[in-house]
Short mmCIF file of C-alpha atoms in Angstrom, two decimals:
data_model
loop_
_atom_site.label_atom_id
_atom_site.label_comp_id
_atom_site.label_asym_id
_atom_site.label_seq_id
_atom_site.Cartn_x
_atom_site.Cartn_y
_atom_site.Cartn_z
CA UNK A 137 0.00 0.00 0.00
CA UNK A 138 2.86 2.39 0.75
CA UNK A 139 4.93 1.36 -2.25
CA UNK A 140 2.09 1.92 -4.74
CA UNK A 141 1.97 5.75 -4.43
CA UNK A 142 5.74 5.87 -3.88
CA UNK A 143 6.57 4.33 -7.26
CA UNK A 144 4.10 6.67 -8.96
CA UNK A 145 6.38 9.51 -7.90
CA UNK A 146 9.86 7.93 -7.94
CA UNK A 147 9.36 5.22 -10.56
CA UNK A 148 9.39 1.42 -10.42
CA UNK A 149 13.06 1.00 -11.23
CA UNK A 150 15.65 -0.26 -8.77
CA UNK A 151 16.21 3.13 -7.13
CA UNK A 152 12.50 3.89 -6.95
CA UNK A 153 11.59 0.58 -5.31
CA UNK A 154 14.49 0.47 -2.88
CA UNK A 155 14.46 4.12 -1.80
CA UNK A 156 11.29 3.68 0.28
CA UNK A 157 13.09 1.15 2.49
CA UNK A 158 16.02 3.57 2.74
CA UNK A 159 13.66 6.21 4.14
CA UNK A 160 12.33 3.77 6.74
CA UNK A 161 15.85 2.70 7.67
CA UNK A 162 16.95 6.30 8.12
CA UNK A 163 13.94 7.06 10.32
CA UNK A 164 14.82 4.02 12.43
CA UNK A 165 18.17 5.61 13.32
CA UNK A 166 16.38 8.59 14.84
CA UNK A 167 13.88 6.42 16.72
CA UNK A 168 16.57 4.20 18.21
CA UNK A 169 18.52 7.27 19.28
CA UNK A 170 15.45 8.72 20.98
CA UNK A 171 14.70 5.41 22.66
CA UNK A 172 18.21 5.03 24.09
CA UNK A 173 18.35 8.68 25.11
CA UNK A 174 15.23 8.30 27.23
CA UNK A 175 16.59 5.11 28.80
CA UNK A 176 20.16 6.15 29.56
CA UNK A 177 20.87 9.75 28.56
CA UNK A 178 22.31 11.77 25.69
CA UNK A 179 25.53 9.79 25.26
CA UNK A 180 23.60 6.53 25.08
CA UNK A 181 21.26 8.03 22.49
CA UNK A 182 24.15 9.17 20.34
CA UNK A 183 25.89 5.81 20.65
CA UNK A 184 22.73 3.86 19.81
CA UNK A 185 22.03 6.05 16.78
CA UNK A 186 25.59 5.53 15.56
CA UNK A 187 25.29 1.77 15.96
CA UNK A 188 21.98 1.76 14.09
CA UNK A 189 23.44 3.87 11.27
CA UNK A 190 26.35 1.46 10.82
CA UNK A 191 24.55 -1.83 11.48
CA UNK A 192 25.25 -4.18 8.54
CA UNK A 193 21.83 -5.82 8.80
CA UNK A 194 19.91 -2.56 9.04
CA UNK A 195 21.84 -1.24 6.05
CA UNK A 196 21.10 -4.48 4.17
CA UNK A 197 17.37 -4.33 4.75
CA UNK A 198 17.28 -0.60 4.05
CA UNK A 199 18.31 -1.45 0.48
CA UNK A 200 15.74 -4.18 -0.14
CA UNK A 201 12.38 -3.58 -1.82
CA UNK A 202 10.71 -5.56 0.95
CA UNK A 203 8.88 -4.89 4.21
CA UNK A 204 11.67 -5.57 6.73
CA UNK A 205 12.91 -1.98 7.06
CA UNK A 206 9.34 -0.81 7.70
CA UNK A 207 8.90 -3.56 10.29
CA UNK A 208 11.99 -2.51 12.24
CA UNK A 209 10.94 1.14 12.12
CA UNK A 210 7.45 0.37 13.43
CA UNK A 211 8.81 -1.84 16.21
CA UNK A 212 11.16 0.95 17.29
CA UNK A 213 8.29 3.44 17.13
CA UNK A 214 6.12 1.17 19.30
CA UNK A 215 8.77 1.25 22.03
CA UNK A 216 9.02 5.03 21.79
CA UNK A 217 5.23 5.27 22.18
CA UNK A 218 5.37 3.10 25.31
CA UNK A 219 8.16 5.21 26.75
CA UNK A 220 5.93 8.26 26.37
CA UNK A 221 2.89 6.38 27.72
CA UNK A 222 0.79 6.99 24.62
CA UNK A 223 -1.27 3.81 24.62
CA UNK A 224 -3.52 4.74 21.72
CA UNK A 225 -0.59 5.52 19.46
CA UNK A 226 1.17 2.35 20.61
CA UNK A 227 -1.89 0.23 19.73
CA UNK A 228 -2.08 1.73 16.24
CA UNK A 229 1.64 1.26 15.61
CA UNK A 230 1.49 -2.33 16.90
CA UNK A 231 -1.38 -3.11 14.51
CA UNK A 232 0.57 -1.61 11.61
CA UNK A 233 3.64 -3.63 12.60
CA UNK A 234 1.62 -6.86 12.58
CA UNK A 235 0.13 -5.93 9.22
CA UNK A 236 3.65 -5.38 7.89
CA UNK A 237 4.96 -8.77 9.03
CA UNK A 238 3.41 -11.14 11.57
CA UNK A 239 6.86 -11.74 13.09
CA UNK A 240 6.19 -8.41 14.80
CA UNK A 241 4.33 -10.58 17.31
CA UNK A 242 7.69 -11.47 18.90
CA UNK A 243 7.85 -7.86 20.11
CA UNK A 244 4.19 -6.86 20.23
CA UNK A 245 3.06 -9.77 22.44
CA UNK A 246 5.61 -9.06 25.22
CA UNK A 247 4.77 -5.36 24.94
CA UNK A 248 1.07 -6.19 25.28
CA UNK A 249 1.73 -8.26 28.41
CA UNK A 250 3.68 -5.41 29.97
CA UNK A 251 1.00 -2.85 29.04
CA UNK A 252 -1.73 -5.00 30.57
CA UNK A 253 0.27 -5.41 33.78
CA UNK A 254 1.21 -1.72 33.92
CA UNK A 255 -2.08 -0.05 32.99
CA UNK A 256 -4.82 -2.61 33.65
CA UNK A 257 -8.20 -1.67 32.18
CA UNK A 258 -6.77 1.37 30.41
CA UNK A 259 -4.94 -1.04 28.12
CA UNK A 260 -8.01 -2.96 26.98
CA UNK A 261 -8.98 -0.85 23.89
CA UNK A 262 -5.55 -1.00 22.18
CA UNK A 263 -5.11 -4.65 23.21
CA UNK A 264 -8.46 -5.52 21.64
CA UNK A 265 -7.44 -3.83 18.38
CA UNK A 266 -4.17 -5.77 18.37
CA UNK A 267 -5.98 -9.04 19.05
CA UNK A 268 -8.35 -8.45 16.13
CA UNK A 269 -5.45 -7.64 13.81
CA UNK A 270 -3.58 -10.74 14.95
CA UNK A 271 -6.61 -12.97 14.46
CA UNK A 272 -7.03 -11.67 10.92
CA UNK A 273 -3.50 -12.83 10.12
CA UNK A 274 -3.98 -16.42 11.33
CA UNK A 275 -5.15 -17.77 7.92
CA UNK A 276 -2.06 -16.26 6.26
CA UNK A 277 0.21 -17.83 8.87
CA UNK A 278 -1.43 -21.24 8.42
CA UNK A 279 -1.12 -21.16 4.63
CA UNK A 280 2.50 -20.07 4.68
CA UNK A 281 3.44 -22.58 7.38
CA UNK A 282 1.93 -25.38 5.30
CA UNK A 283 4.10 -24.49 2.30
CA UNK A 284 7.77 -25.16 1.74
CA UNK A 285 8.97 -21.56 1.67
CA UNK A 286 11.15 -22.03 4.76
CA UNK A 287 12.43 -25.49 3.81
CA UNK A 288 15.87 -24.03 3.03
CA UNK A 289 16.36 -23.31 6.74
CA UNK A 290 16.53 -27.02 7.55
CA UNK A 291 19.46 -27.54 5.21
CA UNK A 292 21.77 -26.08 7.87
CA UNK A 293 22.08 -27.21 11.47
CA UNK A 294 20.77 -25.18 14.40
CA UNK A 295 24.32 -24.85 15.74
CA UNK A 296 25.58 -23.31 12.50
CA UNK A 297 22.67 -20.90 12.41
CA UNK A 298 23.31 -19.81 16.01
CA UNK A 299 26.99 -19.32 15.23
CA UNK A 300 26.07 -17.18 12.22
CA UNK A 301 23.98 -14.73 14.27
CA UNK A 302 26.82 -12.74 15.90
CA UNK A 303 28.79 -12.81 12.66
CA UNK A 304 25.89 -11.38 10.67
CA UNK A 305 25.14 -8.68 13.22
CA UNK A 306 28.79 -7.64 13.40
CA UNK A 307 29.87 -7.74 9.74
CA UNK A 308 26.79 -8.62 7.67
CA UNK A 309 25.80 -11.52 5.44
CA UNK A 310 28.40 -11.90 2.71
CA UNK A 311 31.60 -10.09 3.70
CA UNK A 312 35.17 -10.90 2.57
CA UNK A 313 37.48 -12.12 5.36
CA UNK A 314 34.45 -12.53 7.62
CA UNK A 315 36.22 -14.57 10.32
CA UNK A 316 38.99 -12.01 10.77
CA UNK A 317 36.51 -9.13 10.81
CA UNK A 318 34.28 -10.85 13.39
CA UNK A 319 37.24 -11.34 15.72
CA UNK A 320 38.33 -7.72 15.31
CA UNK A 321 34.80 -6.44 15.86
CA UNK A 322 34.35 -8.60 18.96
CA UNK A 323 37.61 -7.28 20.43
CA UNK A 324 36.47 -3.71 19.80
CA UNK A 325 33.10 -4.38 21.47
CA UNK A 326 34.78 -5.82 24.58
CA UNK A 327 37.27 -2.94 24.70
CA UNK A 328 34.47 -0.38 24.48
CA UNK A 329 32.56 -2.13 27.26
CA UNK A 330 35.56 -2.00 29.60
CA UNK A 331 36.27 1.63 28.70
CA UNK A 332 32.89 2.85 29.91
CA UNK A 333 32.89 4.98 33.01
CA UNK A 334 31.07 3.84 36.13
CA UNK A 335 28.20 6.26 35.49
CA UNK A 336 27.70 4.65 32.09
CA UNK A 337 26.34 1.49 33.69
CA UNK A 338 22.85 1.97 32.15
CA UNK A 339 24.44 2.23 28.70
CA UNK A 340 26.30 -1.05 29.23
CA UNK A 341 23.11 -2.72 30.46
CA UNK A 342 21.31 -1.54 27.34
CA UNK A 343 24.08 -2.96 25.14
CA UNK A 344 23.95 -6.32 26.94
CA UNK A 345 20.17 -6.43 26.49
CA UNK A 346 20.51 -5.72 22.77
CA UNK A 347 23.19 -8.40 22.42
CA UNK A 348 20.97 -10.92 24.18
CA UNK A 349 18.08 -10.17 21.84
CA UNK A 350 20.38 -10.64 18.87
CA UNK A 351 21.64 -14.00 20.12
CA UNK A 352 18.06 -15.22 20.58
CA UNK A 353 16.98 -14.07 17.14
CA UNK A 354 17.31 -16.10 13.99
CA UNK A 355 18.03 -14.00 10.94
CA UNK A 356 16.34 -14.76 7.60
CA UNK A 357 18.46 -15.74 4.65
CA UNK A 358 19.41 -12.99 2.19
CA UNK A 359 17.59 -12.86 -1.10
CA UNK A 360 18.90 -11.99 -4.53
#
């Protein structure tokens, strides 16, 4: 729906199709910076924005004519809405995130549980809207799960996929000299962690949380 008017203005060529994702990816940098700033201060916001701007995976998906960049932007926006206690806006953004890709449920469902615990009855209207949107996606999930679209995942072992996660987050999918670069990047990360001042404890906690989420995630295979 968003791409249809976009290509009418910028064309349906490679640049026209991919530029919309680039806009979403750029907006994500700002949202992540705002999110980290509210959690741990100005320096954390600047650091988080810099990491988002140089993230190999975010750069990758910001060049694809697919929905992943929009998904990440909406997920980041949903967290910003919760930080500002705007439940109505959060509910709308969560619905849009689910409509973009039902994998948004991995973030929206925990958010919904927290909102229900934090706000009680106030949370019921946006939670109801999210539940309706999720229910509408069930037939799509069933059809896609019954197909063989994800069969390629089973060609590699779980251990190899887990080992690939930190590599892909540090240096991207297909990078020359990947092993050497991963080691160098890991050393830099550890050095930065130890160089933080004592008052930067919240920033380090935020980085550890992000790293944990990355380890638990399973990245999709790149497309050509």
